[in-house]
PDB file of N, CA and C in Angstrom:
ATOM      1  N   MET U   1      64.407  12.985  87.216  1.00 64.00           N
ATOM      2  CA  MET U   1      64.099  14.781  87.603  1.00 64.00           C
ATOM      3  C   MET U   1      65.181  15.359  88.565  1.00 64.00           C
ATOM      4  N   ILE U   2      65.430  15.677  88.091  1.00 69.00           N
ATOM      5  CA  ILE U   2      66.732  16.470  89.056  1.00 69.00           C
ATOM      6  C   ILE U   2      65.491  18.188  89.832  1.00 69.00           C
ATOM      7  N   SER U   3      64.929  18.429  91.434  1.00 78.00           N
ATOM      8  CA  SER U   3      63.894  18.750  91.563  1.00 78.00           C
ATOM      9  C   SER U   3      64.975  20.867  92.025  1.00 78.00           C
ATOM     10  N   ASP U   4      63.992  22.113  91.997  1.00 79.00           N
ATOM     11  CA  ASP U   4      64.531  23.197  92.163  1.00 79.00           C
ATOM     12  C   ASP U   4      65.707  23.350  93.370  1.00 79.00           C
ATOM     13  N   SER U   5      65.629  22.582  94.418  1.00 81.00           N
ATOM     14  CA  SER U   5      65.955  22.426  95.281  1.00 81.00           C
ATOM     15  C   SER U   5      67.434  21.793  95.355  1.00 81.00           C
ATOM     16  N   MET U   6      67.700  20.659  94.913  1.00 83.00           N
ATOM     17  CA  MET U   6      68.610  19.949  94.126  1.00 83.00           C
ATOM     18  C   MET U   6      69.425  21.237  93.464  1.00 83.00           C
ATOM     19  N   ARG U   7      69.004  20.885  92.369  1.00 85.00           N
ATOM     20  CA  ARG U   7      69.998  22.227  91.601  1.00 85.00           C
ATOM     21  C   ARG U   7      70.336  23.539  92.389  1.00 85.00           C
ATOM     22  N   ALA U   8      69.549  23.800  93.545  1.00 86.00           N
ATOM     23  CA  ALA U   8      69.763  24.133  94.020  1.00 86.00           C
ATOM     24  C   ALA U   8      71.056  24.259  95.184  1.00 86.00           C
ATOM     25  N   ASP U   9      71.189  22.836  95.545  1.00 88.00           N
ATOM     26  CA  ASP U   9      72.415  22.936  96.388  1.00 88.00           C
ATOM     27  C   ASP U   9      73.499  22.689  95.412  1.00 88.00           C
ATOM     28  N   PHE U  10      73.642  21.783  94.357  1.00 90.00           N
ATOM     29  CA  PHE U  10      74.106  22.260  93.776  1.00 90.00           C
ATOM     30  C   PHE U  10      75.031  22.670  92.954  1.00 90.00           C
ATOM     31  N   LYS U  11      74.433  24.162  92.783  1.00 91.00           N
ATOM     32  CA  LYS U  11      74.663  25.625  92.368  1.00 91.00           C
ATOM     33  C   LYS U  11      75.745  26.043  93.589  1.00 91.00           C
ATOM     34  N   TYR U  12      74.853  25.983  95.436  1.00 94.00           N
ATOM     35  CA  TYR U  12      75.729  26.283  96.386  1.00 94.00           C
ATOM     36  C   TYR U  12      77.001  24.853  96.592  1.00 94.00           C
ATOM     37  N   LEU U  13      76.998  24.306  96.266  1.00 94.00           N
ATOM     38  CA  LEU U  13      78.720  22.832  96.039  1.00 94.00           C
ATOM     39  C   LEU U  13      79.263  24.105  95.279  1.00 94.00           C
ATOM     40  N   LYS U  14      78.736  24.287  93.646  1.00 95.00           N
ATOM     41  CA  LYS U  14      79.900  24.440  93.163  1.00 95.00           C
ATOM     42  C   LYS U  14      80.831  25.929  93.668  1.00 95.00           C
ATOM     43  N   GLU U  15      79.640  26.751  94.275  1.00 96.00           N
ATOM     44  CA  GLU U  15      80.063  27.768  94.722  1.00 96.00           C
ATOM     45  C   GLU U  15      81.173  27.908  95.294  1.00 96.00           C
ATOM     46  N   TYR U  16      81.053  26.814  96.813  1.00 97.00           N
ATOM     47  CA  TYR U  16      81.350  26.964  97.768  1.00 97.00           C
ATOM     48  C   TYR U  16      82.904  26.489  97.450  1.00 97.00           C
ATOM     49  N   LEU U  17      82.637  25.107  96.486  1.00 96.00           N
ATOM     50  CA  LEU U  17      83.632  24.748  96.259  1.00 96.00           C
ATOM     51  C   LEU U  17      84.820  25.287  95.427  1.00 96.00           C
ATOM     52  N   GLY U  18      84.327  26.378  94.483  1.00 95.00           N
ATOM     53  CA  GLY U  18      84.743  27.778  94.349  1.00 95.00           C
ATOM     54  C   GLY U  18      85.912  28.340  94.945  1.00 95.00           C
ATOM     55  N   TRP U  19      84.691  29.086  96.105  1.00 96.00           N
ATOM     56  CA  TRP U  19      85.804  29.694  97.119  1.00 96.00           C
ATOM     57  C   TRP U  19      86.760  28.966  98.191  1.00 96.00           C
ATOM     58  N   LEU U  20      86.403  27.967  98.166  1.00 96.00           N
ATOM     59  CA  LEU U  20      87.484  27.008  98.758  1.00 96.00           C
ATOM     60  C   LEU U  20      89.291  27.554  97.908  1.00 96.00           C
ATOM     61  N   TYR U  21      88.837  26.770  96.687  1.00 93.00           N
ATOM     62  CA  TYR U  21      89.518  27.026  95.619  1.00 93.00           C
ATOM     63  C   TYR U  21      90.874  27.839  96.023  1.00 93.00           C
ATOM     64  N   TYR U  22      89.811  29.499  95.539  1.00 94.00           N
ATOM     65  CA  TYR U  22      90.405  30.459  95.816  1.00 94.00           C
ATOM     66  C   TYR U  22      90.898  30.665  96.841  1.00 94.00           C
ATOM     67  N   GLN U  23      90.997  30.276  98.378  1.00 96.00           N
ATOM     68  CA  GLN U  23      90.922  30.775  99.034  1.00 96.00           C
ATOM     69  C   GLN U  23      92.757  30.180  99.355  1.00 96.00           C
ATOM     70  N   TYR U  24      92.749  28.881  99.170  1.00 93.00           N
ATOM     71  CA  TYR U  24      93.853  27.833  98.698  1.00 93.00           C
ATOM     72  C   TYR U  24      95.022  28.321  98.265  1.00 93.00           C
ATOM     73  N   LEU U  25      94.485  29.383  96.850  1.00 92.00           N
ATOM     74  CA  LEU U  25      95.134  29.918  95.621  1.00 92.00           C
ATOM     75  C   LEU U  25      96.360  31.325  96.491  1.00 92.00           C
ATOM     76  N   LEU U  26      94.663  32.060  97.115  1.00 94.00           N
ATOM     77  CA  LEU U  26      95.526  33.049  98.117  1.00 94.00           C
ATOM     78  C   LEU U  26      96.691  32.731  99.238  1.00 94.00           C
ATOM     79  N   ILE U  27      96.203  31.529 100.060  1.00 93.00           N
ATOM     80  CA  ILE U  27      96.538  31.126 101.141  1.00 93.00           C
ATOM     81  C   ILE U  27      97.979  30.830 100.689  1.00 93.00           C
ATOM     82  N   THR U  28      98.078  29.851  99.489  1.00 90.00           N
ATOM     83  CA  THR U  28      99.338  29.161  99.294  1.00 90.00           C
ATOM     84  C   THR U  28     100.343  30.450  97.958  1.00 90.00           C
ATOM     85  N   GLY U  29      99.758  31.087  98.065  1.00 92.00           N
ATOM     86  CA  GLY U  29     100.111  32.144  97.331  1.00 92.00           C
ATOM     87  C   GLY U  29     100.327  31.970  95.788  1.00 92.00           C
ATOM     88  N   ILE U  30      99.915  31.470  95.147  1.00 93.00           N
ATOM     89  CA  ILE U  30     100.582  30.015  93.503  1.00 93.00           C
ATOM     90  C   ILE U  30      99.978  30.758  92.935  1.00 93.00           C
ATOM     91  N   TYR U  31      98.369  31.361  92.998  1.00 90.00           N
ATOM     92  CA  TYR U  31      98.353  32.887  91.975  1.00 90.00           C
ATOM     93  C   TYR U  31      99.124  33.722  91.433  1.00 90.00           C
ATOM     94  N   VAL U  32      99.825  33.926  91.356  1.00 94.00           N
ATOM     95  CA  VAL U  32     101.115  34.461  91.179  1.00 94.00           C
ATOM     96  C   VAL U  32     101.537  34.124  89.978  1.00 94.00           C
ATOM     97  N   LEU U  33     101.963  32.965  89.760  1.00 93.00           N
ATOM     98  CA  LEU U  33     102.355  31.520  88.735  1.00 93.00           C
ATOM     99  C   LEU U  33     101.949  31.642  88.177  1.00 93.00           C
ATOM    100  N   GLU U  34     102.751  30.794  87.104  1.00 95.00           N
ATOM    101  CA  GLU U  34     101.646  30.573  85.829  1.00 95.00           C
ATOM    102  C   GLU U  34     100.966  29.602  85.695  1.00 95.00           C
ATOM    103  N   PRO U  35     100.176  29.416  85.121  1.00 93.00           N
ATOM    104  CA  PRO U  35      99.014  27.713  85.034  1.00 93.00           C
ATOM    105  C   PRO U  35     100.426  25.709  85.336  1.00 93.00           C
ATOM    106  N   TRP U  36     101.403  26.183  84.656  1.00 96.00           N
ATOM    107  CA  TRP U  36     102.228  24.596  84.440  1.00 96.00           C
ATOM    108  C   TRP U  36     102.693  25.365  85.874  1.00 96.00           C
ATOM    109  N   GLU U  37     103.302  26.069  86.327  1.00 95.00           N
ATOM    110  CA  GLU U  37     104.495  26.218  87.331  1.00 95.00           C
ATOM    111  C   GLU U  37     103.077  25.510  88.689  1.00 95.00           C
ATOM    112  N   GLN U  38     101.548  26.246  88.647  1.00 94.00           N
ATOM    113  CA  GLN U  38     100.174  26.141  89.513  1.00 94.00           C
ATOM    114  C   GLN U  38     100.610  23.977  89.236  1.00 94.00           C
ATOM    115  N   SER U  39     100.349  23.433  88.348  1.00 95.00           N
ATOM    116  CA  SER U  39     100.762  22.642  87.966  1.00 95.00           C
ATOM    117  C   SER U  39     101.667  21.896  88.932  1.00 95.00           C
ATOM    118  N   ILE U  40     102.508  22.233  88.559  1.00 96.00           N
ATOM    119  CA  ILE U  40     104.291  21.396  89.003  1.00 96.00           C
ATOM    120  C   ILE U  40     104.029  21.744  90.472  1.00 96.00           C
ATOM    121  N   PHE U  41     103.442  22.444  92.016  1.00 94.00           N
ATOM    122  CA  PHE U  41     103.332  22.879  92.761  1.00 94.00           C
ATOM    123  C   PHE U  41     102.044  22.090  93.511  1.00 94.00           C
ATOM    124  N   ASN U  42     101.063  22.211  92.617  1.00 94.00           N
ATOM    125  CA  ASN U  42      99.965  20.794  93.005  1.00 94.00           C
ATOM    126  C   ASN U  42     100.539  19.815  93.001  1.00 94.00           C
ATOM    127  N   SER U  43     100.858  19.174  91.835  1.00 96.00           N
ATOM    128  CA  SER U  43     101.365  17.891  92.243  1.00 96.00           C
ATOM    129  C   SER U  43     101.991  17.815  93.124  1.00 96.00           C
ATOM    130  N   VAL U  44     103.332  18.091  92.791  1.00 96.00           N
ATOM    131  CA  VAL U  44     104.862  18.383  94.253  1.00 96.00           C
ATOM    132  C   VAL U  44     103.498  17.637  95.919  1.00 96.00           C
ATOM    133  N   LEU U  45     102.462  18.959  95.994  1.00 94.00           N
ATOM    134  CA  LEU U  45     102.192  19.168  97.527  1.00 94.00           C
ATOM    135  C   LEU U  45     101.038  17.894  97.419  1.00 94.00           C
ATOM    136  N   PHE U  46     100.308  17.478  96.406  1.00 95.00           N
ATOM    137  CA  PHE U  46      99.655  16.065  96.605  1.00 95.00           C
ATOM    138  C   PHE U  46      99.748  15.069  97.063  1.00 95.00           C
ATOM    139  N   SER U  47     101.904  15.266  96.297  1.00 98.00           N
ATOM    140  CA  SER U  47     102.024  14.192  96.403  1.00 98.00           C
ATOM    141  C   SER U  47     102.742  13.470  98.132  1.00 98.00           C
ATOM    142  N   SER U  48     103.144  14.847  98.080  1.00 97.00           N
ATOM    143  CA  SER U  48     104.043  15.152  99.273  1.00 97.00           C
ATOM    144  C   SER U  48     102.615  14.626 100.389  1.00 97.00           C
ATOM    145  N   MET U  49     101.502  15.188 100.101  1.00 96.00           N
ATOM    146  CA  MET U  49     100.428  14.601 101.163  1.00 96.00           C
ATOM    147  C   MET U  49     100.034  13.489 100.933  1.00 96.00           C
ATOM    148  N   ALA U  50     100.294  12.422  99.823  1.00 97.00           N
ATOM    149  CA  ALA U  50     100.253  11.493  99.196  1.00 97.00           C
ATOM    150  C   ALA U  50     101.285  10.071 100.491  1.00 97.00           C
ATOM    151  N   MET U  51     101.630  10.737 100.771  1.00 96.00           N
ATOM    152  CA  MET U  51     102.773  10.038 101.012  1.00 96.00           C
ATOM    153  C   MET U  51     102.922  10.472 102.214  1.00 96.00           C
ATOM    154  N   VAL U  52     102.558  11.511 103.166  1.00 95.00           N
ATOM    155  CA  VAL U  52     102.356  11.267 104.232  1.00 95.00           C
ATOM    156  C   VAL U  52     101.621  10.487 105.173  1.00 95.00           C
ATOM    157  N   ILE U  53     100.459  10.439 104.326  1.00 95.00           N
ATOM    158  CA  ILE U  53      98.550  10.090 104.654  1.00 95.00           C
ATOM    159  C   ILE U  53      99.431   8.289 104.485  1.00 95.00           C
ATOM    160  N   TYR U  54      99.678   7.823 103.360  1.00 95.00           N
ATOM    161  CA  TYR U  54     100.117   6.515 103.416  1.00 95.00           C
ATOM    162  C   TYR U  54     100.723   5.695 104.310  1.00 95.00           C
ATOM    163  N   THR U  55     102.011   6.881 104.455  1.00 92.00           N
ATOM    164  CA  THR U  55     103.322   6.322 105.454  1.00 92.00           C
ATOM    165  C   THR U  55     102.255   6.172 107.164  1.00 92.00           C
ATOM    166  N   SER U  56     101.699   7.736 107.195  1.00 91.00           N
ATOM    167  CA  SER U  56     100.671   7.587 108.876  1.00 91.00           C
ATOM    168  C   SER U  56     100.711   6.165 108.811  1.00 91.00           C
ATOM    169  N   TYR U  57      99.245   5.532 107.457  1.00 92.00           N
ATOM    170  CA  TYR U  57      98.515   4.793 107.813  1.00 92.00           C
ATOM    171  C   TYR U  57      99.450   3.381 107.799  1.00 92.00           C
ATOM    172  N   VAL U  58     100.350   3.399 107.400  1.00 91.00           N
ATOM    173  CA  VAL U  58     101.062   1.854 107.275  1.00 91.00           C
ATOM    174  C   VAL U  58     101.834   1.648 108.858  1.00 91.00           C
ATOM    175  N   PHE U  59     102.431   2.878 108.986  1.00 91.00           N
ATOM    176  CA  PHE U  59     103.669   3.083 109.760  1.00 91.00           C
ATOM    177  C   PHE U  59     103.437   3.563 111.701  1.00 91.00           C
ATOM    178  N   VAL U  60     102.626   4.427 111.939  1.00 89.00           N
ATOM    179  CA  VAL U  60     101.695   4.909 113.397  1.00 89.00           C
ATOM    180  C   VAL U  60     101.408   3.596 113.634  1.00 89.00           C
ATOM    181  N   PRO U  61     100.637   3.050 113.619  1.00 88.00           N
ATOM    182  CA  PRO U  61      99.742   1.346 114.052  1.00 88.00           C
ATOM    183  C   PRO U  61     101.179   0.863 114.199  1.00 88.00           C
ATOM    184  N   VAL U  62     102.306   0.517 113.632  1.00 89.00           N
ATOM    185  CA  VAL U  62     103.067  -0.409 114.611  1.00 89.00           C
ATOM    186  C   VAL U  62     104.074   0.055 116.301  1.00 89.00           C
ATOM    187  N   HIS U  63     104.743   1.642 115.486  1.00 88.00           N
ATOM    188  CA  HIS U  63     104.513   2.557 116.654  1.00 88.00           C
ATOM    189  C   HIS U  63     104.288   2.652 117.708  1.00 88.00           C
ATOM    190  N   VAL U  64     102.492   2.736 117.221  1.00 88.00           N
ATOM    191  CA  VAL U  64     101.975   3.092 118.858  1.00 88.00           C
ATOM    192  C   VAL U  64     101.527   1.700 118.949  1.00 88.00           C
ATOM    193  N   CYS U  65     101.798   0.744 118.727  1.00 88.00           N
ATOM    194  CA  CYS U  65     101.865  -0.576 119.598  1.00 88.00           C
ATOM    195  C   CYS U  65     102.579  -0.943 120.241  1.00 88.00           C
ATOM    196  N   LEU U  66     104.484  -0.404 119.393  1.00 87.00           N
ATOM    197  CA  LEU U  66     105.085  -0.763 120.374  1.00 87.00           C
ATOM    198  C   LEU U  66     105.821   0.109 121.587  1.00 87.00           C
ATOM    199  N   ALA U  67     104.928   0.956 121.387  1.00 85.00           N
ATOM    200  CA  ALA U  67     105.024   2.040 123.008  1.00 85.00           C
ATOM    201  C   ALA U  67     104.186   1.712 123.479  1.00 85.00           C
ATOM    202  N   LEU U  68     102.759   1.122 123.242  1.00 85.00           N
ATOM    203  CA  LEU U  68     102.115   0.293 124.912  1.00 85.00           C
ATOM    204  C   LEU U  68     102.848  -0.721 125.095  1.00 85.00           C
ATOM    205  N   LYS U  69     103.315  -1.434 124.039  1.00 84.00           N
ATOM    206  CA  LYS U  69     103.785  -2.416 124.726  1.00 84.00           C
ATOM    207  C   LYS U  69     104.709  -1.699 126.179  1.00 84.00           C
ATOM    208  N   PHE U  70     106.069  -1.104 125.111  1.00 83.00           N
ATOM    209  CA  PHE U  70     106.958  -0.955 126.355  1.00 83.00           C
ATOM    210  C   PHE U  70     106.573  -0.563 126.953  1.00 83.00           C
ATOM    211  N   PHE U  71     105.764   0.962 127.675  1.00 81.00           N
ATOM    212  CA  PHE U  71     105.042   1.519 128.764  1.00 81.00           C
ATOM    213  C   PHE U  71     104.192   0.936 130.052  1.00 81.00           C
ATOM    214  N   CYS U  72     103.492  -0.143 128.869  1.00 80.00           N
ATOM    215  CA  CYS U  72     103.159  -0.755 130.237  1.00 80.00           C
ATOM    216  C   CYS U  72     104.215  -2.479 130.874  1.00 80.00           C
ATOM    217  N   GLY U  73     105.235  -2.682 130.222  1.00 72.00           N
ATOM    218  CA  GLY U  73     106.408  -3.054 130.079  1.00 72.00           C
ATOM    219  C   GLY U  73     107.103  -2.187 131.440  1.00 72.00           C
ATOM    220  N   ILE U  74     107.401  -1.037 131.630  1.00 74.00           N
ATOM    221  CA  ILE U  74     107.800   0.288 132.709  1.00 74.00           C
ATOM    222  C   ILE U  74     107.064   0.565 133.740  1.00 74.00           C
ATOM    223  N   CYS U  75     105.537   0.074 133.850  1.00 71.00           N
ATOM    224  CA  CYS U  75     104.502   0.839 134.704  1.00 71.00           C
ATOM    225  C   CYS U  75     103.998  -0.824 135.817  1.00 71.00           C
ATOM    226  N   GLY U  76     105.032  -2.175 135.511  1.00 64.00           N
ATOM    227  CA  GLY U  76     104.937  -2.964 136.038  1.00 64.00           C
ATOM    228  C   GLY U  76     103.879  -4.154 136.086  1.00 64.00           C
ATOM    229  N   GLU U  77     103.712  -4.150 134.417  1.00 61.00           N
ATOM    230  CA  GLU U  77     102.515  -4.972 134.241  1.00 61.00           C
ATOM    231  C   GLU U  77     103.894  -6.075 134.145  1.00 61.00           C
ATOM    232  N   GLN U  78     103.830  -7.239 134.527  1.00 59.00           N
ATOM    233  CA  GLN U  78     104.412  -8.360 134.128  1.00 59.00           C
ATOM    234  C   GLN U  78     104.227  -8.695 132.988  1.00 59.00           C
ATOM    235  N   PRO U  79     105.045 -10.176 132.418  1.00 58.00           N
ATOM    236  CA  PRO U  79     104.670 -10.311 130.949  1.00 58.00           C
ATOM    237  C   PRO U  79     103.386 -12.114 132.010  1.00 58.00           C
ATOM    238  N   GLU U  80     102.665 -12.894 131.062  1.00 61.00           N
ATOM    239  CA  GLU U  80     102.210 -14.247 130.958  1.00 61.00           C
ATOM    240  C   GLU U  80     103.185 -14.559 131.863  1.00 61.00           C
ATOM    241  N   SER U  81     104.503 -14.881 130.836  1.00 60.00           N
ATOM    242  CA  SER U  81     105.044 -16.679 131.118  1.00 60.00           C
ATOM    243  C   SER U  81     105.260 -15.946 133.197  1.00 60.00           C
ATOM    244  N   THR U  82     105.823 -15.068 133.463  1.00 56.00           N
ATOM    245  CA  THR U  82     105.709 -14.602 135.190  1.00 56.00           C
ATOM    246  C   THR U  82     104.725 -14.847 135.773  1.00 56.00           C
ATOM    247  N   MET U  83     103.165 -14.385 135.115  1.00 53.00           N
ATOM    248  CA  MET U  83     102.679 -15.274 136.162  1.00 53.00           C
ATOM    249  C   MET U  83     102.234 -16.003 136.077  1.00 53.00           C
ATOM    250  N   ALA U  84     101.957 -16.937 134.733  1.00 55.00           N
ATOM    251  CA  ALA U  84     102.117 -18.305 134.679  1.00 55.00           C
ATOM    252  C   ALA U  84     102.928 -19.171 135.492  1.00 55.00           C
ATOM    253  N   LEU U  85     104.235 -18.607 136.393  1.00 54.00           N
ATOM    254  CA  LEU U  85     104.777 -19.129 137.031  1.00 54.00           C
ATOM    255  C   LEU U  85     104.368 -19.104 138.544  1.00 54.00           C
ATOM    256  N   ILE U  86     104.138 -17.970 138.764  1.00 59.00           N
ATOM    257  CA  ILE U  86     103.502 -17.069 140.055  1.00 59.00           C
ATOM    258  C   ILE U  86     102.654 -18.449 140.704  1.00 59.00           C
ATOM    259  N   ASN U  87     101.560 -18.666 139.069  1.00 55.00           N
ATOM    260  CA  ASN U  87     100.235 -19.757 139.357  1.00 55.00           C
ATOM    261  C   ASN U  87     100.786 -20.596 139.772  1.00 55.00           C
TER     262      ASN U  87
END
């Protein structure tokens, strides 16, 4: 059984998500488009966002690692092979 407080929470969540969607429509200006145009716009937008997130997840860590290695080399840290020769 769902208690009254949980129903109120679900109702509040539903209203809040509806308000967020309304804000999205107003900010992007797609409320003036036809429904099929809104679908195309949303598909392109969310596909682009998904590609950006995936690309960031895959490639950013590699570039950060390479940048750290590069800047460690500039700052004077010597590679391990050189340190082994000194010892």
